[in-house]
């Protein structure tokens, strides 16, 4: 009698391997549900919804968030399409962040910073990936070959005198080119004398 009762009690205990839960589809459904929930954490608005409905005050839910950190392993992270969810999952382990996300202003700040990251991520990444172009060196100008020096002839005494003698002064033109030299045979025309001569000639003819 006692043996039959002990066997019944042992069969009802949760530690019995006969009562271990086994997924009918080998855990595929559970895998997809947890993957979907983890990727929903990439949306700050959804985190704000969880905080507003006091999910973060439930210790069981906090333990579930700790359990979901296995998605950071290399064998699981390859299925993640929105990597921001893992960043927010790490932040949700902090109680201060969970309380701050209950405020709409903090939700907007997180969403704005996420947008700026998406906007500038490609350009910032290319700065470190693409090789920087080397500065072009200015071409050095070709130096012309030195000209052959012409041989200098020995200078004689006459050449030295010709080269050192000052040039003869050129005759300067007279400031009055039409002036007559003193003692010239030409007589200047006087307007008064010419008028008297005309009258005399006229009187003689009459």
Short mmCIF file of C-alpha atoms in Angstrom, two decimals, residues 95-202:
data_model
loop_
_atom_site.label_atom_id
_atom_site.label_comp_id
_atom_site.label_asym_id
_atom_site.label_seq_id
_atom_site.Cartn_x
_atom_site.Cartn_y
_atom_site.Cartn_z
CA UNK A 95 15.36 50.83 -13.40
CA UNK A 96 16.03 54.53 -14.02
CA UNK A 97 15.56 54.10 -17.76
CA UNK A 98 12.35 52.12 -17.25
CA UNK A 99 10.90 54.89 -15.07
CA UNK A 100 12.06 57.66 -17.41
CA UNK A 101 10.34 56.10 -20.44
CA UNK A 102 6.97 56.61 -18.76
CA UNK A 103 7.20 60.33 -19.58
CA UNK A 104 6.19 61.39 -23.13
CA UNK A 105 9.03 63.93 -23.36
CA UNK A 106 11.66 61.24 -22.79
CA UNK A 107 9.97 59.05 -25.39
CA UNK A 108 10.23 61.87 -27.93
CA UNK A 109 13.90 62.44 -27.09
CA UNK A 110 14.71 58.75 -27.60
CA UNK A 111 12.79 58.67 -30.87
CA UNK A 112 14.55 61.84 -32.14
CA UNK A 113 18.00 60.52 -31.30
CA UNK A 114 17.17 57.27 -33.03
CA UNK A 115 16.15 59.19 -36.16
CA UNK A 116 19.39 61.19 -36.18
CA UNK A 117 21.36 57.96 -35.84
CA UNK A 118 19.62 56.46 -38.87
CA UNK A 119 20.07 59.69 -40.83
CA UNK A 120 23.83 60.05 -40.27
CA UNK A 121 24.88 56.43 -39.73
CA UNK A 122 25.82 55.71 -43.35
CA UNK A 123 27.88 58.87 -43.81
CA UNK A 124 29.64 58.46 -40.47
CA UNK A 125 30.41 54.81 -41.25
CA UNK A 126 31.80 55.61 -44.69
CA UNK A 127 34.24 58.09 -43.14
CA UNK A 128 35.95 55.22 -41.32
CA UNK A 129 35.57 52.52 -44.01
CA UNK A 130 36.56 54.30 -47.20
CA UNK A 131 40.28 55.01 -47.58
CA UNK A 132 41.17 58.65 -47.44
CA UNK A 133 42.63 60.01 -50.71
CA UNK A 134 46.28 60.84 -50.52
CA UNK A 135 47.12 64.52 -51.05
CA UNK A 136 48.41 65.17 -54.54
CA UNK A 137 51.98 66.36 -54.68
CA UNK A 138 52.62 69.48 -56.74
CA UNK A 139 54.92 68.74 -59.71
CA UNK A 140 58.33 70.26 -59.24
CA UNK A 141 59.30 72.55 -62.17
CA UNK A 142 62.18 71.28 -64.30
CA UNK A 143 65.35 73.24 -63.71
CA UNK A 144 66.82 74.42 -67.06
CA UNK A 145 70.44 73.45 -67.66
CA UNK A 146 72.90 76.27 -67.01
CA UNK A 147 73.86 78.21 -70.17
CA UNK A 148 77.43 77.87 -71.34
CA UNK A 149 79.42 80.94 -70.38
CA UNK A 150 80.81 82.83 -73.37
CA UNK A 151 84.58 83.28 -73.24
CA UNK A 152 85.55 86.85 -72.49
CA UNK A 153 88.16 88.45 -74.75
CA UNK A 154 91.07 90.22 -73.12
CA UNK A 155 90.54 93.96 -73.09
CA UNK A 156 93.20 96.17 -74.66
CA UNK A 157 94.06 99.72 -73.62
CA UNK A 158 92.13 101.20 -76.57
CA UNK A 159 89.02 99.15 -75.78
CA UNK A 160 89.22 100.21 -72.15
CA UNK A 161 89.46 103.88 -73.20
CA UNK A 162 86.46 103.53 -75.54
CA UNK A 163 84.34 101.80 -72.98
CA UNK A 164 85.23 104.17 -70.16
CA UNK A 165 85.11 107.47 -72.11
CA UNK A 166 81.92 109.44 -71.53
CA UNK A 167 79.71 109.93 -74.58
CA UNK A 168 79.96 113.22 -76.45
CA UNK A 169 77.15 115.64 -75.58
CA UNK A 170 74.65 115.99 -78.37
CA UNK A 171 74.06 119.47 -79.71
CA UNK A 172 71.02 120.84 -77.99
CA UNK A 173 68.47 122.52 -80.30
CA UNK A 174 68.06 126.24 -79.95
CA UNK A 175 65.06 127.33 -77.96
CA UNK A 176 64.29 129.80 -80.77
CA UNK A 177 64.80 127.88 -84.03
CA UNK A 178 63.48 130.79 -86.06
CA UNK A 179 65.63 133.46 -84.44
CA UNK A 180 68.23 135.15 -86.58
CA UNK A 181 71.80 135.44 -85.59
CA UNK A 182 73.29 138.86 -84.99
CA UNK A 183 74.65 140.53 -88.13
CA UNK A 184 72.24 138.67 -90.43
CA UNK A 185 71.62 140.23 -93.87
CA UNK A 186 67.88 139.71 -93.57
CA UNK A 187 66.00 142.71 -92.24
CA UNK A 188 63.08 142.27 -89.98
CA UNK A 189 59.72 143.34 -91.36
CA UNK A 190 58.26 146.22 -89.39
CA UNK A 191 54.53 146.69 -89.77
CA UNK A 192 54.77 150.46 -89.36
CA UNK A 193 57.49 150.84 -92.02
CA UNK A 194 55.59 148.69 -94.48
CA UNK A 195 52.50 150.87 -94.12
CA UNK A 196 54.48 154.08 -94.79
CA UNK A 197 56.08 152.57 -97.88
CA UNK A 198 52.69 151.67 -99.32
CA UNK A 199 51.43 155.22 -98.90
CA UNK A 200 54.57 156.67 -100.56
CA UNK A 201 54.17 154.35 -103.55
CA UNK A 202 50.54 155.26 -103.87
#
